[in-house]
PDB file of C-alpha atoms in Angstrom:
ATOM      1  CA  MET A   1     153.430  66.440 116.035  1.00 36.00           C
ATOM      2  CA  GLY A   2     151.786  67.688 119.218  1.00 37.00           C
ATOM      3  CA  THR A   3     148.362  66.684 120.437  1.00 39.00           C
ATOM      4  CA  SER A   4     145.358  68.943 120.194  1.00 41.00           C
ATOM      5  CA  LYS A   5     144.677  71.500 122.893  1.00 42.00           C
ATOM      6  CA  GLY A   6     141.699  69.575 124.223  1.00 45.00           C
ATOM      7  CA  TYR A   7     143.315  66.151 124.225  1.00 49.00           C
ATOM      8  CA  GLY A   8     146.444  65.528 126.249  1.00 50.00           C
ATOM      9  CA  GLY A   9     147.080  61.980 125.110  1.00 49.00           C
ATOM     10  CA  PRO A  10     146.663  58.728 127.042  1.00 48.00           C
ATOM     11  CA  PRO A  11     147.430  58.900 130.758  1.00 43.00           C
ATOM     12  CA  THR A  12     150.450  56.613 130.463  1.00 43.00           C
ATOM     13  CA  GLY A  13     153.277  56.158 128.020  1.00 45.00           C
ATOM     14  CA  LEU A  14     154.128  53.125 125.964  1.00 47.00           C
ATOM     15  CA  VAL A  15     154.091  50.753 128.932  1.00 52.00           C
ATOM     16  CA  PRO A  16     150.601  49.928 130.324  1.00 56.00           C
ATOM     17  CA  SER A  17     149.812  51.427 133.723  1.00 54.00           C
ATOM     18  CA  TRP A  18     148.799  48.034 135.088  1.00 47.00           C
ATOM     19  CA  LEU A  19     152.095  46.363 134.133  1.00 53.00           C
ATOM     20  CA  PHE A  20     153.525  46.887 137.627  1.00 50.00           C
ATOM     21  CA  PRO A  21     150.515  46.149 139.859  1.00 46.00           C
ATOM     22  CA  SER A  22     152.564  46.373 143.058  1.00 44.00           C
ATOM     23  CA  GLY A  23     154.492  49.495 142.096  1.00 45.00           C
ATOM     24  CA  GLY A  24     157.560  47.545 140.991  1.00 47.00           C
ATOM     25  CA  ASN A  25     160.010  48.556 138.277  1.00 50.00           C
ATOM     26  CA  ALA A  26     161.720  46.834 135.396  1.00 48.00           C
ATOM     27  CA  GLY A  27     164.315  44.400 136.641  1.00 47.00           C
ATOM     28  CA  ASP A  28     162.703  43.956 140.088  1.00 47.00           C
ATOM     29  CA  SER A  29     161.416  40.438 139.536  1.00 42.00           C
ATOM     30  CA  GLY A  30     163.528  37.576 140.679  1.00 41.00           C
ATOM     31  CA  ASN A  31     161.437  35.000 138.846  1.00 44.00           C
ATOM     32  CA  SER A  32     163.238  34.386 135.592  1.00 41.00           C
ATOM     33  CA  ASP A  33     161.410  31.403 134.142  1.00 44.00           C
ATOM     34  CA  GLY A  34     158.197  33.219 133.218  1.00 41.00           C
ATOM     35  CA  ALA A  35     156.016  30.921 135.302  1.00 41.00           C
ATOM     36  CA  GLY A  36     153.455  32.398 137.684  1.00 41.00           C
ATOM     37  CA  GLU A  37     154.743  33.272 141.135  1.00 40.00           C
ATOM     38  CA  ASP A  38     152.628  32.273 144.121  1.00 37.00           C
ATOM     39  CA  ASN A  39     151.314  35.142 146.220  1.00 36.00           C
ATOM     40  CA  GLY A  40     150.688  33.085 149.312  1.00 34.00           C
ATOM     41  CA  ASN A  41     147.017  32.517 148.521  1.00 33.00           C
ATOM     42  CA  GLY A  42     147.532  29.815 145.941  1.00 32.00           C
ATOM     43  CA  ASP A  43     147.133  32.240 143.072  1.00 34.00           C
ATOM     44  CA  ALA A  44     149.701  32.748 140.340  1.00 36.00           C
ATOM     45  CA  LEU A  45     150.642  36.419 140.111  1.00 36.00           C
ATOM     46  CA  ASN A  46     150.985  36.126 136.361  1.00 39.00           C
ATOM     47  CA  ASP A  47     147.388  34.987 135.934  1.00 41.00           C
ATOM     48  CA  VAL A  48     146.156  38.538 135.651  1.00 41.00           C
ATOM     49  CA  GLY A  49     143.299  37.815 133.253  1.00 41.00           C
ATOM     50  CA  ASP A  50     139.795  38.837 134.263  1.00 40.00           C
ATOM     51  CA  SER A  51     138.599  36.135 136.633  1.00 37.00           C
ATOM     52  CA  SER A  52     135.003  37.032 135.837  1.00 40.00           C
ATOM     53  CA  ASN A  53     135.584  36.100 132.204  1.00 46.00           C
ATOM     54  CA  PRO A  54     134.502  32.469 131.603  1.00 36.00           C
ATOM     55  CA  SER A  55     137.141  32.228 128.892  1.00 46.00           C
ATOM     56  CA  SER A  56     139.991  33.072 131.286  1.00 48.00           C
ATOM     57  CA  ALA A  57     142.686  30.416 131.454  1.00 51.00           C
ATOM     58  CA  GLY A  58     143.426  28.777 134.769  1.00 45.00           C
ATOM     59  CA  ALA A  59     146.712  29.079 136.593  1.00 43.00           C
ATOM     60  CA  GLY A  60     149.549  27.600 134.578  1.00 54.00           C
ATOM     61  CA  GLY A  61     147.592  27.624 131.329  1.00 80.00           C
ATOM     62  CA  PHE A  62     150.146  29.867 129.641  1.00 90.00           C
ATOM     63  CA  THR A  63     153.347  28.485 131.171  1.00 91.00           C
ATOM     64  CA  ASN A  64     155.098  27.719 127.862  1.00 93.00           C
ATOM     65  CA  ALA A  65     154.062  31.046 126.363  1.00 94.00           C
ATOM     66  CA  ARG A  66     155.253  32.954 129.447  1.00 94.00           C
ATOM     67  CA  THR A  67     158.575  31.136 129.483  1.00 93.00           C
ATOM     68  CA  ALA A  68     159.168  31.996 125.812  1.00 95.00           C
ATOM     69  CA  PHE A  69     158.103  35.601 126.400  1.00 96.00           C
ATOM     70  CA  THR A  70     160.508  35.960 129.322  1.00 93.00           C
ATOM     71  CA  ARG A  71     163.276  34.626 127.059  1.00 94.00           C
ATOM     72  CA  PHE A  72     162.290  37.230 124.470  1.00 95.00           C
ATOM     73  CA  SER A  73     162.310  39.974 127.118  1.00 93.00           C
ATOM     74  CA  LYS A  74     165.898  39.123 127.931  1.00 91.00           C
ATOM     75  CA  ASN A  75     167.348  38.527 124.452  1.00 92.00           C
ATOM     76  CA  GLY A  76     165.027  40.385 122.065  1.00 94.00           C
ATOM     77  CA  SER A  77     164.966  37.336 119.772  1.00 96.00           C
ATOM     78  CA  THR A  78     162.253  37.279 117.126  1.00 96.00           C
ATOM     79  CA  SER A  79     162.175  33.480 117.350  1.00 97.00           C
ATOM     80  CA  SER A  80     161.479  33.664 121.097  1.00 97.00           C
ATOM     81  CA  LEU A  81     158.701  36.181 120.492  1.00 97.00           C
ATOM     82  CA  GLY A  82     157.293  33.937 117.768  1.00 97.00           C
ATOM     83  CA  ALA A  83     157.343  30.958 120.127  1.00 96.00           C
ATOM     84  CA  ALA A  84     155.566  32.989 122.808  1.00 96.00           C
ATOM     85  CA  MET A  85     152.831  34.099 120.436  1.00 97.00           C
ATOM     86  CA  ALA A  86     152.381  30.671 118.831  1.00 95.00           C
ATOM     87  CA  ASN A  87     152.113  29.032 122.251  1.00 95.00           C
ATOM     88  CA  TYR A  88     149.741  31.744 123.445  1.00 96.00           C
ATOM     89  CA  VAL A  89     147.249  31.196 120.669  1.00 95.00           C
ATOM     90  CA  GLY A  90     147.713  27.459 120.888  1.00 89.00           C
ATOM     91  CA  SER A  91     148.911  26.959 117.318  1.00 46.00           C
ATOM     92  CA  SER A  92     151.919  24.948 118.459  1.00 36.00           C
ATOM     93  CA  SER A  93     149.478  22.346 119.764  1.00 44.00           C
ATOM     94  CA  GLY A  94     147.905  21.910 116.368  1.00 42.00           C
ATOM     95  CA  GLY A  95     145.440  24.826 116.348  1.00 42.00           C
ATOM     96  CA  GLY A  96     146.992  27.077 113.743  1.00 41.00           C
ATOM     97  CA  ARG A  97     144.634  28.931 111.491  1.00 42.00           C
ATOM     98  CA  ARG A  98     141.755  26.556 112.221  1.00 41.00           C
ATOM     99  CA  GLY A  99     141.417  27.804 115.798  1.00 39.00           C
ATOM    100  CA  GLY A 100     141.869  24.409 117.454  1.00 40.00           C
ATOM    101  CA  GLY A 101     144.685  23.232 119.627  1.00 42.00           C
ATOM    102  CA  SER A 102     144.890  22.429 123.309  1.00 42.00           C
ATOM    103  CA  GLY A 103     147.698  24.683 124.510  1.00 52.00           C
ATOM    104  CA  GLY A 104     147.841  28.359 125.352  1.00 61.00           C
ATOM    105  CA  ALA A 105     144.636  30.199 124.586  1.00 63.00           C
ATOM    106  CA  GLY A 106     143.261  27.068 122.876  1.00 69.00           C
ATOM    107  CA  GLY A 107     143.283  28.381 119.337  1.00 91.00           C
ATOM    108  CA  ALA A 108     142.314  31.551 117.549  1.00 94.00           C
ATOM    109  CA  ARG A 109     138.631  31.305 118.380  1.00 92.00           C
ATOM    110  CA  ARG A 110     139.195  30.896 122.089  1.00 92.00           C
ATOM    111  CA  ALA A 111     141.854  33.615 122.081  1.00 94.00           C
ATOM    112  CA  ALA A 112     139.303  35.941 120.457  1.00 95.00           C
ATOM    113  CA  GLN A 113     136.748  35.052 123.129  1.00 92.00           C
ATOM    114  CA  ARG A 114     139.255  36.139 125.786  1.00 92.00           C
ATOM    115  CA  MET A 115     139.084  39.706 124.475  1.00 95.00           C
ATOM    116  CA  GLY A 116     135.969  40.307 126.565  1.00 91.00           C
ATOM    117  CA  SER A 117     135.521  44.046 127.084  1.00 95.00           C
ATOM    118  CA  SER A 118     137.597  44.865 124.009  1.00 97.00           C
ATOM    119  CA  ARG A 119     135.154  42.977 121.801  1.00 97.00           C
ATOM    120  CA  GLY A 120     132.323  45.013 123.268  1.00 96.00           C
ATOM    121  CA  ALA A 121     134.219  48.279 122.809  1.00 97.00           C
ATOM    122  CA  GLY A 122     135.260  47.251 119.301  1.00 98.00           C
ATOM    123  CA  ALA A 123     131.647  46.489 118.372  1.00 97.00           C
ATOM    124  CA  ARG A 124     130.523  49.898 119.671  1.00 98.00           C
ATOM    125  CA  LEU A 125     133.343  51.636 117.794  1.00 98.00           C
ATOM    126  CA  LEU A 126     132.584  49.745 114.580  1.00 98.00           C
ATOM    127  CA  GLY A 127     128.945  50.729 115.064  1.00 97.00           C
ATOM    128  CA  VAL A 128     129.986  54.387 115.204  1.00 98.00           C
ATOM    129  CA  VAL A 129     132.033  53.908 112.016  1.00 97.00           C
ATOM    130  CA  LYS A 130     129.041  52.263 110.330  1.00 97.00           C
ATOM    131  CA  ASP A 131     126.572  54.935 111.433  1.00 97.00           C
ATOM    132  CA  PHE A 132     128.977  57.719 110.445  1.00 97.00           C
ATOM    133  CA  GLN A 133     128.872  56.424 106.871  1.00 95.00           C
ATOM    134  CA  GLN A 134     125.150  55.622 106.917  1.00 95.00           C
ATOM    135  CA  ILE A 135     123.621  58.715 108.540  1.00 96.00           C
ATOM    136  CA  GLY A 136     126.483  61.217 108.842  1.00 96.00           C
ATOM    137  CA  ALA A 137     128.564  62.683 111.630  1.00 97.00           C
ATOM    138  CA  ALA A 138     125.934  65.084 112.978  1.00 97.00           C
ATOM    139  CA  ASP A 139     123.312  62.377 113.513  1.00 97.00           C
ATOM    140  CA  VAL A 140     125.842  60.025 115.095  1.00 97.00           C
ATOM    141  CA  LEU A 141     126.797  62.709 117.598  1.00 97.00           C
ATOM    142  CA  ARG A 142     123.168  63.575 118.246  1.00 97.00           C
ATOM    143  CA  SER A 143     122.428  59.941 119.103  1.00 96.00           C
ATOM    144  CA  LEU A 144     125.200  60.090 121.718  1.00 97.00           C
ATOM    145  CA  ASN A 145     124.096  63.452 123.150  1.00 96.00           C
ATOM    146  CA  LEU A 146     127.159  65.138 121.683  1.00 97.00           C
ATOM    147  CA  ASP A 147     125.359  67.624 119.436  1.00 94.00           C
ATOM    148  CA  GLY A 148     127.471  70.383 118.011  1.00 92.00           C
ATOM    149  CA  MET A 149     130.833  68.581 118.164  1.00 97.00           C
ATOM    150  CA  ALA A 150     131.110  67.737 114.448  1.00 96.00           C
ATOM    151  CA  ASN A 151     133.505  70.649 113.947  1.00 97.00           C
ATOM    152  CA  GLN A 152     135.666  69.733 116.936  1.00 97.00           C
ATOM    153  CA  PRO A 153     138.988  67.851 116.579  1.00 97.00           C
ATOM    154  CA  ALA A 154     138.357  64.146 116.020  1.00 98.00           C
ATOM    155  CA  ALA A 155     140.469  63.142 119.045  1.00 97.00           C
ATOM    156  CA  ASP A 156     138.444  65.399 121.350  1.00 97.00           C
ATOM    157  CA  VAL A 157     135.193  63.904 120.068  1.00 98.00           C
ATOM    158  CA  PHE A 158     136.348  60.321 120.613  1.00 98.00           C
ATOM    159  CA  VAL A 159     137.446  61.250 124.132  1.00 98.00           C
ATOM    160  CA  ALA A 160     133.925  62.602 124.691  1.00 98.00           C
ATOM    161  CA  MET A 161     132.609  59.209 123.484  1.00 98.00           C
ATOM    162  CA  LEU A 162     134.886  57.267 125.818  1.00 97.00           C
ATOM    163  CA  GLU A 163     132.276  56.432 128.457  1.00 95.00           C
ATOM    164  CA  PHE A 164     130.027  55.032 125.715  1.00 97.00           C
ATOM    165  CA  LEU A 165     132.776  53.122 123.907  1.00 97.00           C
ATOM    166  CA  CYS A 166     134.553  51.819 127.031  1.00 96.00           C
ATOM    167  CA  PRO A 167     132.327  51.910 130.110  1.00 91.00           C
ATOM    168  CA  PRO A 168     134.499  52.203 133.228  1.00 84.00           C
ATOM    169  CA  GLY A 169     135.182  49.160 135.355  1.00 78.00           C
ATOM    170  CA  GLY A 170     137.711  47.904 137.849  1.00 70.00           C
ATOM    171  CA  ALA A 171     138.875  44.692 136.184  1.00 83.00           C
ATOM    172  CA  ILE A 172     142.022  44.283 134.095  1.00 90.00           C
ATOM    173  CA  ASP A 173     139.793  43.434 131.128  1.00 90.00           C
ATOM    174  CA  GLU A 174     138.170  46.883 131.159  1.00 93.00           C
ATOM    175  CA  ALA A 175     141.549  48.554 131.734  1.00 94.00           C
ATOM    176  CA  ILE A 176     142.963  46.878 128.624  1.00 95.00           C
ATOM    177  CA  SER A 177     140.066  48.090 126.489  1.00 96.00           C
ATOM    178  CA  ARG A 178     140.130  51.618 127.864  1.00 96.00           C
ATOM    179  CA  GLN A 179     143.887  52.075 127.501  1.00 96.00           C
ATOM    180  CA  ALA A 180     143.814  50.693 123.954  1.00 97.00           C
ATOM    181  CA  MET A 181     141.116  53.212 123.035  1.00 98.00           C
ATOM    182  CA  LEU A 182     143.027  56.096 124.611  1.00 97.00           C
ATOM    183  CA  GLU A 183     146.228  55.150 122.802  1.00 97.00           C
ATOM    184  CA  ALA A 184     144.350  54.828 119.501  1.00 98.00           C
ATOM    185  CA  ILE A 185     142.877  58.303 120.069  1.00 98.00           C
ATOM    186  CA  GLY A 186     146.349  59.673 120.773  1.00 97.00           C
ATOM    187  CA  ASN A 187     147.684  58.103 117.579  1.00 97.00           C
ATOM    188  CA  LEU A 188     144.783  59.560 115.595  1.00 97.00           C
ATOM    189  CA  ASP A 189     145.541  62.998 116.951  1.00 96.00           C
ATOM    190  CA  GLN A 190     149.273  62.745 116.304  1.00 95.00           C
ATOM    191  CA  ALA A 191     148.551  61.703 112.729  1.00 94.00           C
ATOM    192  CA  GLY A 192     146.947  65.103 112.183  1.00 94.00           C
ATOM    193  CA  ALA A 193     143.333  63.974 111.927  1.00 94.00           C
ATOM    194  CA  PRO A 194     140.865  66.679 110.893  1.00 96.00           C
ATOM    195  CA  GLU A 195     137.715  67.708 112.698  1.00 97.00           C
ATOM    196  CA  PHE A 196     135.360  64.810 113.412  1.00 98.00           C
ATOM    197  CA  GLY A 197     132.891  65.613 110.658  1.00 97.00           C
ATOM    198  CA  ALA A 198     135.653  65.632 108.032  1.00 97.00           C
ATOM    199  CA  LEU A 199     136.996  62.158 108.810  1.00 97.00           C
ATOM    200  CA  GLY A 200     137.089  59.928 105.747  1.00 95.00           C
ATOM    201  CA  PRO A 201     136.298  56.182 105.539  1.00 94.00           C
ATOM    202  CA  ASN A 202     139.994  55.261 105.432  1.00 94.00           C
ATOM    203  CA  GLN A 203     140.767  57.288 108.555  1.00 96.00           C
ATOM    204  CA  LEU A 204     137.871  55.706 110.433  1.00 97.00           C
ATOM    205  CA  ARG A 205     138.963  52.238 109.338  1.00 96.00           C
ATOM    206  CA  GLU A 206     142.571  52.817 110.405  1.00 96.00           C
ATOM    207  CA  PHE A 207     141.435  54.171 113.776  1.00 98.00           C
ATOM    208  CA  PHE A 208     139.338  51.057 114.346  1.00 98.00           C
ATOM    209  CA  LEU A 209     142.206  48.743 113.344  1.00 98.00           C
ATOM    210  CA  ASP A 210     144.574  50.649 115.625  1.00 98.00           C
ATOM    211  CA  PHE A 211     142.251  49.918 118.539  1.00 98.00           C
ATOM    212  CA  VAL A 212     142.100  46.220 117.621  1.00 98.00           C
ATOM    213  CA  VAL A 213     145.895  45.923 117.472  1.00 98.00           C
ATOM    214  CA  LEU A 214     146.407  47.803 120.742  1.00 98.00           C
ATOM    215  CA  SER A 215     143.758  45.785 122.569  1.00 98.00           C
ATOM    216  CA  ILE A 216     145.346  42.497 121.482  1.00 97.00           C
ATOM    217  CA  GLU A 217     148.729  43.827 122.579  1.00 97.00           C
ATOM    218  CA  GLY A 218     147.310  44.702 125.991  1.00 96.00           C
ATOM    219  CA  ARG A 219     145.658  41.289 126.388  1.00 96.00           C
ATOM    220  CA  VAL A 220     148.887  39.482 125.489  1.00 96.00           C
ATOM    221  CA  ILE A 221     150.880  41.523 128.008  1.00 94.00           C
ATOM    222  CA  ALA A 222     148.290  40.884 130.716  1.00 93.00           C
ATOM    223  CA  ASP A 223     148.229  37.145 130.054  1.00 93.00           C
ATOM    224  CA  ILE A 224     151.860  36.283 129.369  1.00 93.00           C
ATOM    225  CA  GLY A 225     154.049  39.372 129.231  1.00 89.00           C
ATOM    226  CA  ALA A 226     153.851  41.261 132.510  1.00 84.00           C
ATOM    227  CA  ARG A 227     156.363  39.165 134.443  1.00 81.00           C
ATOM    228  CA  GLY A 228     158.643  38.842 131.425  1.00 80.00           C
ATOM    229  CA  LEU A 229     158.740  42.586 130.851  1.00 80.00           C
ATOM    230  CA  MET A 230     159.441  43.187 134.528  1.00 78.00           C
ATOM    231  CA  VAL A 231     162.711  41.230 134.303  1.00 76.00           C
ATOM    232  CA  SER A 232     163.977  43.572 131.572  1.00 75.00           C
ATOM    233  CA  ALA A 233     167.301  45.099 132.534  1.00 71.00           C
ATOM    234  CA  ASP A 234     166.055  48.695 132.384  1.00 82.00           C
ATOM    235  CA  ILE A 235     163.179  50.845 131.175  1.00 87.00           C
ATOM    236  CA  GLU A 236     164.783  51.385 127.758  1.00 90.00           C
ATOM    237  CA  THR A 237     164.979  47.629 127.194  1.00 90.00           C
ATOM    238  CA  LEU A 238     161.409  47.215 128.424  1.00 88.00           C
ATOM    239  CA  GLU A 239     160.128  49.834 125.987  1.00 90.00           C
ATOM    240  CA  SER A 240     162.174  48.312 123.165  1.00 93.00           C
ATOM    241  CA  ARG A 241     160.614  44.881 123.778  1.00 93.00           C
ATOM    242  CA  HIS A 242     157.172  46.448 123.972  1.00 93.00           C
ATOM    243  CA  THR A 243     157.763  48.137 120.627  1.00 95.00           C
ATOM    244  CA  GLN A 244     158.873  44.816 119.123  1.00 96.00           C
ATOM    245  CA  LEU A 245     155.685  43.176 120.376  1.00 97.00           C
ATOM    246  CA  HIS A 246     153.540  45.982 118.970  1.00 97.00           C
ATOM    247  CA  GLU A 247     155.232  45.836 115.576  1.00 97.00           C
ATOM    248  CA  PHE A 248     154.888  42.047 115.466  1.00 98.00           C
ATOM    249  CA  ILE A 249     151.127  42.168 116.111  1.00 97.00           C
ATOM    250  CA  GLU A 250     150.549  45.149 113.827  1.00 97.00           C
ATOM    251  CA  GLY A 251     152.613  43.595 111.040  1.00 95.00           C
ATOM    252  CA  CYS A 252     150.586  40.396 111.234  1.00 91.00           C
ATOM    253  CA  CYS A 253     147.184  41.977 111.295  1.00 92.00           C
ATOM    254  CA  ARG A 254     146.672  45.452 109.973  1.00 90.00           C
ATOM    255  CA  VAL A 255     146.709  45.013 106.200  1.00 89.00           C
ATOM    256  CA  HIS A 256     145.010  41.617 106.244  1.00 92.00           C
ATOM    257  CA  LEU A 257     142.156  42.727 108.498  1.00 95.00           C
ATOM    258  CA  SER A 258     141.260  45.688 106.296  1.00 93.00           C
ATOM    259  CA  GLY A 259     139.400  43.354 103.950  1.00 93.00           C
ATOM    260  CA  LEU A 260     136.968  42.407 106.720  1.00 95.00           C
ATOM    261  CA  LEU A 261     135.810  46.028 106.903  1.00 94.00           C
ATOM    262  CA  THR A 262     134.658  46.231 103.296  1.00 92.00           C
ATOM    263  CA  GLY A 263     131.012  47.273 103.105  1.00 93.00           C
ATOM    264  CA  VAL A 264     130.760  48.250 106.767  1.00 94.00           C
ATOM    265  CA  GLU A 265     128.323  51.034 105.837  1.00 93.00           C
ATOM    266  CA  ALA A 266     125.760  48.426 104.760  1.00 95.00           C
ATOM    267  CA  MET A 267     125.959  46.290 107.919  1.00 95.00           C
ATOM    268  CA  SER A 268     123.173  45.790 110.403  1.00 94.00           C
ATOM    269  CA  ASN A 269     123.845  45.926 114.135  1.00 93.00           C
ATOM    270  CA  ARG A 270     123.835  42.134 114.208  1.00 94.00           C
ATOM    271  CA  ASP A 271     126.346  42.097 111.362  1.00 96.00           C
ATOM    272  CA  VAL A 272     128.608  44.393 113.391  1.00 96.00           C
ATOM    273  CA  ASP A 273     128.568  41.993 116.357  1.00 95.00           C
ATOM    274  CA  ARG A 274     129.440  39.062 114.115  1.00 95.00           C
ATOM    275  CA  ARG A 275     132.122  41.005 112.293  1.00 97.00           C
ATOM    276  CA  ILE A 276     133.977  42.029 115.449  1.00 97.00           C
ATOM    277  CA  ASP A 277     134.234  38.353 116.439  1.00 96.00           C
ATOM    278  CA  GLU A 278     135.529  37.542 112.958  1.00 96.00           C
ATOM    279  CA  VAL A 279     138.091  40.344 113.141  1.00 97.00           C
ATOM    280  CA  TYR A 280     139.586  39.166 116.433  1.00 97.00           C
ATOM    281  CA  GLU A 281     139.575  35.507 115.421  1.00 96.00           C
ATOM    282  CA  ALA A 282     141.272  36.325 112.103  1.00 96.00           C
ATOM    283  CA  ALA A 283     143.822  38.463 113.953  1.00 97.00           C
ATOM    284  CA  PHE A 284     144.802  35.647 116.290  1.00 97.00           C
ATOM    285  CA  SER A 285     145.000  33.192 113.394  1.00 95.00           C
ATOM    286  CA  LEU A 286     147.426  35.533 111.628  1.00 96.00           C
ATOM    287  CA  ILE A 287     149.436  36.000 114.832  1.00 97.00           C
ATOM    288  CA  ALA A 288     149.662  32.235 115.350  1.00 95.00           C
ATOM    289  CA  GLU A 289     150.840  31.644 111.796  1.00 95.00           C
ATOM    290  CA  ALA A 290     153.441  34.426 112.011  1.00 96.00           C
ATOM    291  CA  GLY A 291     154.622  33.060 115.356  1.00 95.00           C
ATOM    292  CA  GLU A 292     155.178  29.629 113.865  1.00 93.00           C
ATOM    293  CA  ASP A 293     157.015  31.106 110.894  1.00 95.00           C
ATOM    294  CA  ALA A 294     159.301  33.155 113.164  1.00 94.00           C
ATOM    295  CA  GLN A 295     160.598  30.170 115.123  1.00 91.00           C
TER     296      GLN A 295
END
């Protein structure tokens, strides 16, 4: 199904635009072990997390996860992907669903804290979903200076909200959030969403969950997957591995997280902030458990 006339889809395809920061292509990397490559300044090229984020891991913090992800990029093995994800969250070090552990992201709670800009964007999006159900589409749009757009295609309206939902910034963290939102908008449009004012609670919930899944996917690629994907033999293999990663994360999270959105229309703004943290922490717990099971 084509996109609406006003919305042309996200600016990139399946593969994130920041995957090849130096303009490289799949298969260009000579580093096959997944460990960070030194750039001459003592920095690991794979440590592409937002350095301004106090939850960012230091160089080498994701070595085991990167090594497993590079193995997955080469062989497409579900067990290798599971090992990468379990190591990333830190569940293989004893964290599991409790959010502890000393390896990788240090457990589900710390992995959730790494989401940075995506947590902020997710909270603003969940706030829009809440207000839509509390006060109606017209008043939500009025509060954002978007009066008169209730009868416009939903994708076009969310694009108009983009600066509010995902304020622009130069860091990888902001790029992850912004691309995830754009891809979620594209998916909403391709699903044949109605005009904004006619969106139902289920459609709003699925749009929000799509953003959560895509933002986690982007964070994982930035932290452990960029180098691994770059050693893929060709672009078709790269896109296939990216699809596998997306389906793994979505399969872990989507249905289970829906329960955390029950009663969103009755939440306060403080409740929304707490709930977004709970959503991301629950997502990483589910990912860690699925990763362990896949090995």
